[in-house]
């Protein structure tokens, strides 16, 4: 007969075995869980300012700062932002989609403390695949609302440091001489007009669209060297018109240049147009893959160098050609803008159309230099 002590010992042993089994099982479960890879988490510190609000807010002394983590694999979002000096207690705070010059819908609604000075991401805050792409592109922003500034009193653009924009210096230099263009009346230089450029990700050059027939912006540039219509007709395009060292807009002659700085991220491309002034409707444009130039190589590294061979002469097909350098309806000699015999053709390259130009040397040197990541 077993004593109560022996039953107690056996019971204790069984309990210990069960406890050990549960402990081992628990450890096994933990080992099976997929570990969180800190390399997938991007930490950002974002200042929030009144100056960034859209539409502009009025709130002297208001400021804020966000400290957030974004997991680029799971989409998990965590962190908080702190505000001070607002016109009143903040009523809402969100993460929105939109680039620095636009507004967009709410992506994540943040949770505020009692006085609205601290706003935190909810525990289940995540970005989906499309929203992660916006994060990589720098197209998410924090927005803090108040009663006085209901559309936003403080705003801060969220920039993924891994995909931060790189600055590029673009230089368009006139390297023609008085002997560059041969005409029946002697040789002349070839001025270049103010132009327009665009940073984009399309595989085609939006500055050249439409092509059948040419749009108003391209027609005015190609015939008269006037790029003013581009920002209206091609959203996002920018005019360059002031020569280096000059205080006023104008064309560039031999030895003169235009320079401008652009910010771009991997996947971005550059397109550009400037008039070949000794013509009726000719212009230089980028002619890389898709008639544009990739600003980053296949490894995501910023490019730098001389891209002159990536420019070519095209025409808008809107005005009949006269002999280059002597035509009375060409910009240097015409009585007024938009003169000359209209032509109903399409946008295309001179080379494809078999048009030759009597040039003794280069007209333009086109360089792109990566400066620094922002």
CSV table of C-alpha atoms in Angstrom, one decimal:
chain,number,residue,atom,x,y,z
A,1,UNK,CA,0.0,0.0,0.0
A,2,UNK,CA,1.3,3.4,-1.0
A,3,UNK,CA,1.4,6.1,1.6
A,4,UNK,CA,-0.1,9.6,1.0
A,5,UNK,CA,3.5,10.8,0.8
A,6,UNK,CA,4.3,8.6,-2.2
A,7,UNK,CA,1.1,9.7,-4.0
A,8,UNK,CA,2.1,13.3,-3.3
A,9,UNK,CA,5.5,12.8,-4.7
A,10,UNK,CA,4.1,11.1,-7.8
A,11,UNK,CA,1.6,14.0,-8.3
A,12,UNK,CA,4.4,16.5,-7.9
A,13,UNK,CA,6.5,14.7,-10.4
A,14,UNK,CA,3.8,14.6,-13.0
A,15,UNK,CA,3.1,18.3,-12.4
A,16,UNK,CA,6.8,19.1,-12.9
A,17,UNK,CA,6.9,17.0,-16.1
A,18,UNK,CA,3.8,18.8,-17.5
A,19,UNK,CA,5.2,22.1,-16.5
A,20,UNK,CA,8.5,21.3,-18.2
A,21,UNK,CA,6.7,20.1,-21.3
A,22,UNK,CA,4.7,23.3,-21.5
A,23,UNK,CA,7.8,25.4,-21.0
A,24,UNK,CA,9.5,23.5,-23.8
A,25,UNK,CA,6.5,23.8,-26.0
A,26,UNK,CA,6.4,27.5,-25.3
A,27,UNK,CA,10.0,27.9,-26.2
A,28,UNK,CA,9.4,25.9,-29.4
A,29,UNK,CA,6.5,28.2,-30.4
A,30,UNK,CA,8.7,31.3,-29.8
A,31,UNK,CA,11.4,29.8,-31.9
A,32,UNK,CA,8.9,29.2,-34.8
A,33,UNK,CA,7.8,32.9,-34.8
A,34,UNK,CA,9.3,34.9,-37.6
A,35,UNK,CA,11.7,37.4,-36.1
A,36,UNK,CA,11.3,41.1,-36.8
A,37,UNK,CA,14.2,42.3,-38.9
A,38,UNK,CA,15.3,45.7,-37.7
A,39,UNK,CA,16.9,46.3,-41.1
A,40,UNK,CA,13.4,46.6,-42.6
A,41,UNK,CA,12.5,49.4,-40.2
A,42,UNK,CA,13.1,53.0,-41.3
A,43,UNK,CA,13.1,55.7,-38.6
A,44,UNK,CA,12.3,59.2,-39.6
A,45,UNK,CA,12.3,62.5,-37.7
A,46,UNK,CA,10.0,65.1,-39.3
A,47,UNK,CA,9.7,68.7,-38.3
A,48,UNK,CA,6.2,70.1,-38.7
A,49,UNK,CA,5.9,73.8,-39.7
A,50,UNK,CA,3.3,76.3,-40.5
A,51,UNK,CA,5.2,77.2,-43.7
A,52,UNK,CA,4.5,73.8,-45.3
A,53,UNK,CA,0.7,73.9,-44.9
A,54,UNK,CA,-1.5,73.9,-48.0
A,55,UNK,CA,-3.5,76.1,-48.1
A,56,UNK,CA,-1.3,78.4,-46.0
A,57,UNK,CA,-2.2,78.6,-42.3
A,58,UNK,CA,-1.8,81.5,-39.9
A,59,UNK,CA,-0.3,80.4,-36.6
A,60,UNK,CA,2.7,82.3,-35.3
A,61,UNK,CA,4.9,80.2,-33.0
A,62,UNK,CA,3.3,76.8,-33.8
A,63,UNK,CA,5.7,73.9,-34.3
A,64,UNK,CA,5.9,70.2,-34.0
A,65,UNK,CA,8.1,67.1,-34.5
A,66,UNK,CA,7.3,63.6,-35.4
A,67,UNK,CA,9.4,60.5,-34.5
A,68,UNK,CA,8.1,57.5,-36.4
A,69,UNK,CA,9.2,54.0,-37.5
A,70,UNK,CA,8.0,52.5,-40.8
A,71,UNK,CA,8.5,48.8,-41.6
A,72,UNK,CA,9.1,48.6,-45.3
A,73,UNK,CA,8.1,44.9,-45.4
A,74,UNK,CA,5.1,44.6,-43.2
A,75,UNK,CA,3.9,48.2,-43.5
A,76,UNK,CA,3.7,48.6,-39.7
A,77,UNK,CA,3.8,52.2,-38.5
A,78,UNK,CA,4.6,53.3,-35.0
A,79,UNK,CA,5.6,56.5,-33.3
A,80,UNK,CA,4.3,59.8,-32.1
A,81,UNK,CA,4.4,63.5,-32.8
A,82,UNK,CA,4.5,66.4,-30.4
A,83,UNK,CA,3.1,69.9,-31.1
A,84,UNK,CA,3.3,73.2,-29.2
A,85,UNK,CA,2.3,76.8,-29.7
A,86,UNK,CA,-0.8,76.1,-31.7
A,87,UNK,CA,-3.6,78.6,-32.0
A,88,UNK,CA,-5.8,76.2,-29.9
A,89,UNK,CA,-6.0,72.6,-28.9
A,90,UNK,CA,-5.4,70.5,-32.0
A,91,UNK,CA,-8.6,68.7,-33.1
A,92,UNK,CA,-7.1,66.0,-35.4
A,93,UNK,CA,-3.8,64.7,-36.7
A,94,UNK,CA,-3.2,62.4,-39.6
A,95,UNK,CA,-0.8,60.9,-42.1
A,96,UNK,CA,-2.0,62.0,-45.5
A,97,UNK,CA,-0.9,61.1,-49.0
A,98,UNK,CA,0.4,63.8,-51.3
A,99,UNK,CA,3.7,65.4,-52.4
A,100,UNK,CA,5.0,68.6,-51.0
A,101,UNK,CA,3.0,70.7,-53.4
A,102,UNK,CA,-0.4,69.0,-53.0
A,103,UNK,CA,-2.9,67.6,-50.6
A,104,UNK,CA,-4.4,64.2,-50.4
A,105,UNK,CA,-6.7,61.8,-48.5
A,106,UNK,CA,-6.1,60.5,-44.9
A,107,UNK,CA,-4.0,57.4,-44.7
A,108,UNK,CA,-3.7,56.9,-41.0
A,109,UNK,CA,-5.6,58.7,-38.2
A,110,UNK,CA,-3.4,59.4,-35.2
A,111,UNK,CA,-4.7,59.2,-31.6
A,112,UNK,CA,-4.3,62.3,-29.4
A,113,UNK,CA,-3.7,62.7,-25.7
A,114,UNK,CA,-6.1,64.7,-23.5
A,115,UNK,CA,-4.7,68.2,-24.4
A,116,UNK,CA,-3.8,67.3,-28.0
A,117,UNK,CA,-0.1,67.9,-27.6
A,118,UNK,CA,0.9,64.4,-28.4
A,119,UNK,CA,-0.4,62.2,-31.3
A,120,UNK,CA,0.4,58.6,-31.6
A,121,UNK,CA,0.0,55.9,-34.3
A,122,UNK,CA,-2.7,53.4,-33.3
A,123,UNK,CA,-1.4,49.9,-32.5
A,124,UNK,CA,-2.7,48.4,-35.8
A,125,UNK,CA,-1.5,51.2,-38.0
A,126,UNK,CA,-0.1,49.8,-41.3
A,127,UNK,CA,0.6,50.9,-44.9
A,128,UNK,CA,-0.5,48.8,-47.8
A,129,UNK,CA,1.7,48.1,-50.8
A,130,UNK,CA,0.6,51.2,-52.7
A,131,UNK,CA,1.0,53.4,-49.6
A,132,UNK,CA,4.5,52.0,-49.0
A,133,UNK,CA,5.3,53.1,-52.5
A,134,UNK,CA,4.1,56.6,-51.6
A,135,UNK,CA,6.4,56.4,-48.5
A,136,UNK,CA,9.4,55.6,-50.7
A,137,UNK,CA,8.5,58.4,-53.1
A,138,UNK,CA,8.2,61.0,-50.3
A,139,UNK,CA,4.5,61.4,-50.9
A,140,UNK,CA,3.2,61.1,-47.4
A,141,UNK,CA,2.9,63.9,-44.9
A,142,UNK,CA,1.8,64.7,-41.3
A,143,UNK,CA,-1.0,67.2,-40.9
A,144,UNK,CA,-2.2,68.6,-37.6
A,145,UNK,CA,-5.6,70.4,-37.6
A,146,UNK,CA,-7.0,73.0,-35.2
A,147,UNK,CA,-10.3,74.9,-35.1
A,148,UNK,CA,-8.7,78.0,-36.4
A,149,UNK,CA,-6.9,76.2,-39.2
A,150,UNK,CA,-9.3,73.3,-40.1
A,151,UNK,CA,-7.4,72.2,-43.2
A,152,UNK,CA,-4.1,72.1,-41.3
A,153,UNK,CA,-2.0,74.3,-39.0
A,154,UNK,CA,1.2,72.2,-39.0
A,155,UNK,CA,2.5,70.0,-41.8
A,156,UNK,CA,5.6,68.0,-42.4
A,157,UNK,CA,6.6,65.9,-45.4
A,158,UNK,CA,7.8,62.4,-44.7
A,159,UNK,CA,11.0,61.5,-46.5
A,160,UNK,CA,12.3,58.0,-46.5
A,161,UNK,CA,16.1,58.5,-46.0
A,162,UNK,CA,16.8,55.4,-48.1
A,163,UNK,CA,15.1,56.9,-51.1
A,164,UNK,CA,15.7,60.6,-50.4
A,165,UNK,CA,16.0,62.9,-53.4
A,166,UNK,CA,19.3,63.7,-55.0
A,167,UNK,CA,20.1,67.1,-56.3
A,168,UNK,CA,21.4,67.4,-59.9
A,169,UNK,CA,22.9,70.4,-61.6
A,170,UNK,CA,21.8,70.6,-65.2
A,171,UNK,CA,23.8,72.8,-67.6
A,172,UNK,CA,22.8,73.7,-71.2
A,173,UNK,CA,25.7,75.5,-72.8
A,174,UNK,CA,25.9,77.1,-76.2
A,175,UNK,CA,29.1,76.0,-77.8
A,176,UNK,CA,28.4,77.2,-81.3
A,177,UNK,CA,30.6,79.8,-83.0
A,178,UNK,CA,30.1,82.3,-85.8
A,179,UNK,CA,31.1,79.6,-88.2
A,180,UNK,CA,28.9,76.8,-86.9
A,181,UNK,CA,25.9,77.1,-89.3
A,182,UNK,CA,26.7,77.3,-93.0
A,183,UNK,CA,24.2,79.3,-95.1
A,184,UNK,CA,24.0,80.8,-98.6
A,185,UNK,CA,24.7,84.1,-97.0
A,186,UNK,CA,27.7,83.1,-94.9
A,187,UNK,CA,28.2,81.3,-91.6
A,188,UNK,CA,26.4,82.2,-88.4
A,189,UNK,CA,26.1,81.1,-84.8
A,190,UNK,CA,23.0,79.3,-83.4
A,191,UNK,CA,21.4,80.9,-80.4
A,192,UNK,CA,19.4,78.6,-78.1
A,193,UNK,CA,16.1,79.8,-76.6
A,194,UNK,CA,14.7,79.6,-73.0
A,195,UNK,CA,13.3,76.1,-72.6
A,196,UNK,CA,11.3,73.8,-70.3
A,197,UNK,CA,12.2,70.7,-68.4
A,198,UNK,CA,10.3,68.0,-66.5
A,199,UNK,CA,11.2,65.4,-64.0
A,200,UNK,CA,8.9,62.3,-64.5
A,201,UNK,CA,8.8,58.5,-64.4
A,202,UNK,CA,6.9,57.9,-67.6
A,203,UNK,CA,8.8,56.0,-70.3
A,204,UNK,CA,8.0,58.7,-72.8
A,205,UNK,CA,8.7,62.4,-72.9
A,206,UNK,CA,5.5,64.3,-71.8
A,207,UNK,CA,6.9,67.6,-73.2
A,208,UNK,CA,6.5,66.2,-76.7
A,209,UNK,CA,2.9,65.2,-76.3
A,210,UNK,CA,0.6,65.4,-78.2
A,211,UNK,CA,2.6,64.7,-81.4
A,212,UNK,CA,-0.2,64.7,-84.1
A,213,UNK,CA,-0.4,67.6,-84.2
A,214,UNK,CA,1.9,69.4,-81.8
A,215,UNK,CA,0.4,71.0,-78.7
A,216,UNK,CA,0.3,74.8,-78.2
A,217,UNK,CA,3.2,74.8,-75.7
A,218,UNK,CA,5.6,72.9,-78.0
A,219,UNK,CA,4.5,75.0,-81.0
A,220,UNK,CA,5.2,78.3,-79.3
A,221,UNK,CA,8.6,77.0,-78.1
A,222,UNK,CA,9.6,75.5,-81.5
A,223,UNK,CA,8.5,78.5,-83.5
A,224,UNK,CA,9.3,81.5,-81.3
A,225,UNK,CA,11.5,80.2,-78.4
A,226,UNK,CA,8.7,80.9,-75.9
A,227,UNK,CA,8.3,78.1,-73.2
A,228,UNK,CA,5.7,80.0,-71.1
A,229,UNK,CA,2.8,77.7,-71.9
A,230,UNK,CA,4.5,74.5,-70.7
A,231,UNK,CA,3.6,74.7,-67.0
A,232,UNK,CA,0.0,75.0,-68.0
A,233,UNK,CA,-0.1,72.4,-70.6
A,234,UNK,CA,2.3,69.9,-69.0
A,235,UNK,CA,1.8,69.9,-65.2
A,236,UNK,CA,5.0,69.8,-63.3
A,237,UNK,CA,7.1,71.2,-66.1
A,238,UNK,CA,9.4,74.1,-65.3
A,239,UNK,CA,10.7,77.0,-67.4
A,240,UNK,CA,14.4,77.9,-67.5
A,241,UNK,CA,15.0,81.2,-69.2
A,242,UNK,CA,17.8,83.3,-67.5
A,243,UNK,CA,21.4,82.8,-68.7
A,244,UNK,CA,24.1,82.2,-66.1
A,245,UNK,CA,25.3,85.6,-64.8
A,246,UNK,CA,22.3,87.5,-66.3
A,247,UNK,CA,19.5,89.2,-64.4
A,248,UNK,CA,16.9,88.9,-67.1
A,249,UNK,CA,15.4,86.2,-69.3
A,250,UNK,CA,16.7,85.7,-72.8
A,251,UNK,CA,18.3,83.4,-75.3
A,252,UNK,CA,21.9,82.2,-75.0
A,253,UNK,CA,24.6,82.8,-77.6
A,254,UNK,CA,28.1,81.3,-78.0
A,255,UNK,CA,29.8,80.8,-74.6
A,256,UNK,CA,26.6,81.4,-72.6
A,257,UNK,CA,24.6,78.8,-70.7
A,258,UNK,CA,21.5,78.0,-68.7
A,259,UNK,CA,21.8,76.2,-65.4
A,260,UNK,CA,19.2,74.8,-63.0
A,261,UNK,CA,19.0,72.4,-60.2
A,262,UNK,CA,16.5,69.5,-59.9
A,263,UNK,CA,15.7,67.0,-57.2
A,264,UNK,CA,15.0,63.4,-58.2
A,265,UNK,CA,14.7,59.9,-56.7
A,266,UNK,CA,15.5,56.5,-58.2
A,267,UNK,CA,13.2,55.9,-61.2
A,268,UNK,CA,13.0,59.6,-62.1
A,269,UNK,CA,13.8,60.8,-65.6
A,270,UNK,CA,14.6,64.2,-67.2
A,271,UNK,CA,13.1,65.6,-70.3
A,272,UNK,CA,14.0,69.0,-71.8
A,273,UNK,CA,13.3,71.2,-74.8
A,274,UNK,CA,15.0,74.3,-76.2
A,275,UNK,CA,14.7,76.0,-79.6
A,276,UNK,CA,17.3,75.9,-82.3
A,277,UNK,CA,16.7,79.6,-83.0
A,278,UNK,CA,17.9,79.7,-86.6
A,279,UNK,CA,14.9,77.8,-87.7
A,280,UNK,CA,11.1,77.9,-88.2
A,281,UNK,CA,10.1,75.2,-85.8
A,282,UNK,CA,13.2,73.1,-84.7
A,283,UNK,CA,14.2,72.3,-81.2
A,284,UNK,CA,16.7,70.2,-79.2
A,285,UNK,CA,15.2,67.6,-77.0
A,286,UNK,CA,16.3,64.6,-74.9
A,287,UNK,CA,16.4,61.4,-77.0
A,288,UNK,CA,17.4,58.7,-74.6
A,289,UNK,CA,15.2,55.6,-74.0
A,290,UNK,CA,11.7,56.9,-74.2
A,291,UNK,CA,13.0,60.3,-75.4
A,292,UNK,CA,14.1,61.1,-71.8
A,293,UNK,CA,17.2,60.6,-69.7
A,294,UNK,CA,17.3,58.2,-66.6
A,295,UNK,CA,18.8,60.1,-63.7
A,296,UNK,CA,19.7,56.9,-61.9
A,297,UNK,CA,21.4,53.7,-63.3
A,298,UNK,CA,20.1,50.1,-62.9
A,299,UNK,CA,21.7,50.0,-59.4
A,300,UNK,CA,19.9,53.1,-58.3
A,301,UNK,CA,23.1,55.2,-58.4
A,302,UNK,CA,22.8,58.9,-59.5
A,303,UNK,CA,24.3,59.6,-62.9
A,304,UNK,CA,26.8,62.3,-63.8
A,305,UNK,CA,28.4,63.3,-67.1
A,306,UNK,CA,28.2,64.8,-70.5
A,307,UNK,CA,24.9,63.8,-72.1
A,308,UNK,CA,25.2,66.0,-75.2
A,309,UNK,CA,24.8,62.9,-77.5
A,310,UNK,CA,21.4,62.4,-75.8
A,311,UNK,CA,20.1,65.5,-77.4
A,312,UNK,CA,18.9,65.7,-81.0
A,313,UNK,CA,17.1,68.1,-83.3
A,314,UNK,CA,13.4,67.7,-83.7
A,315,UNK,CA,10.7,69.8,-85.3
A,316,UNK,CA,7.1,70.5,-84.2
A,317,UNK,CA,5.7,70.2,-87.8
A,318,UNK,CA,3.7,73.4,-87.4
A,319,UNK,CA,5.6,75.8,-89.7
A,320,UNK,CA,7.1,75.2,-93.1
A,321,UNK,CA,10.8,75.1,-93.2
A,322,UNK,CA,12.9,77.9,-94.7
A,323,UNK,CA,16.7,77.6,-95.2
A,324,UNK,CA,18.2,77.5,-91.7
A,325,UNK,CA,19.9,80.7,-90.7
A,326,UNK,CA,18.4,82.9,-93.4
A,327,UNK,CA,14.6,82.4,-93.4
A,328,UNK,CA,12.7,85.7,-93.0
A,329,UNK,CA,10.1,84.0,-90.8
A,330,UNK,CA,12.6,82.6,-88.4
A,331,UNK,CA,12.9,84.1,-84.9
A,332,UNK,CA,15.9,86.3,-85.4
A,333,UNK,CA,14.4,87.9,-88.5
A,334,UNK,CA,10.6,87.6,-88.3
A,335,UNK,CA,8.4,90.7,-87.9
A,336,UNK,CA,6.4,89.2,-85.1
A,337,UNK,CA,5.8,86.0,-83.2
A,338,UNK,CA,3.8,83.3,-84.9
A,339,UNK,CA,4.5,84.3,-88.5
A,340,UNK,CA,5.4,82.0,-91.3
A,341,UNK,CA,3.5,79.5,-93.4
A,342,UNK,CA,1.6,77.0,-91.3
A,343,UNK,CA,2.3,73.4,-91.7
A,344,UNK,CA,0.0,70.5,-90.7
A,345,UNK,CA,2.6,67.8,-89.9
A,346,UNK,CA,3.6,65.9,-86.8
A,347,UNK,CA,6.2,66.1,-84.1
A,348,UNK,CA,9.4,64.1,-85.1
A,349,UNK,CA,13.1,64.1,-85.4
A,350,UNK,CA,15.0,65.7,-88.3
A,351,UNK,CA,17.0,62.5,-88.7
A,352,UNK,CA,14.0,60.3,-89.1
A,353,UNK,CA,12.7,62.7,-91.7
A,354,UNK,CA,16.0,62.8,-93.6
A,355,UNK,CA,16.5,66.5,-93.0
A,356,UNK,CA,20.1,67.6,-92.9
A,357,UNK,CA,21.5,70.7,-91.3
A,358,UNK,CA,24.8,72.3,-92.5
A,359,UNK,CA,26.6,72.4,-89.2
A,360,UNK,CA,30.4,72.5,-88.9
A,361,UNK,CA,30.4,71.8,-85.2
A,362,UNK,CA,28.4,71.2,-82.1
A,363,UNK,CA,25.8,73.7,-81.0
A,364,UNK,CA,25.0,72.5,-77.4
A,365,UNK,CA,26.9,70.9,-74.6
A,366,UNK,CA,24.5,69.2,-72.1
A,367,UNK,CA,25.8,68.1,-68.7
A,368,UNK,CA,24.2,66.6,-65.6
A,369,UNK,CA,26.0,66.5,-62.3
A,370,UNK,CA,24.7,64.8,-59.2
A,371,UNK,CA,25.4,67.0,-56.2
A,372,UNK,CA,24.2,65.4,-53.0
A,373,UNK,CA,21.4,63.4,-51.5
A,374,UNK,CA,18.9,65.7,-49.6
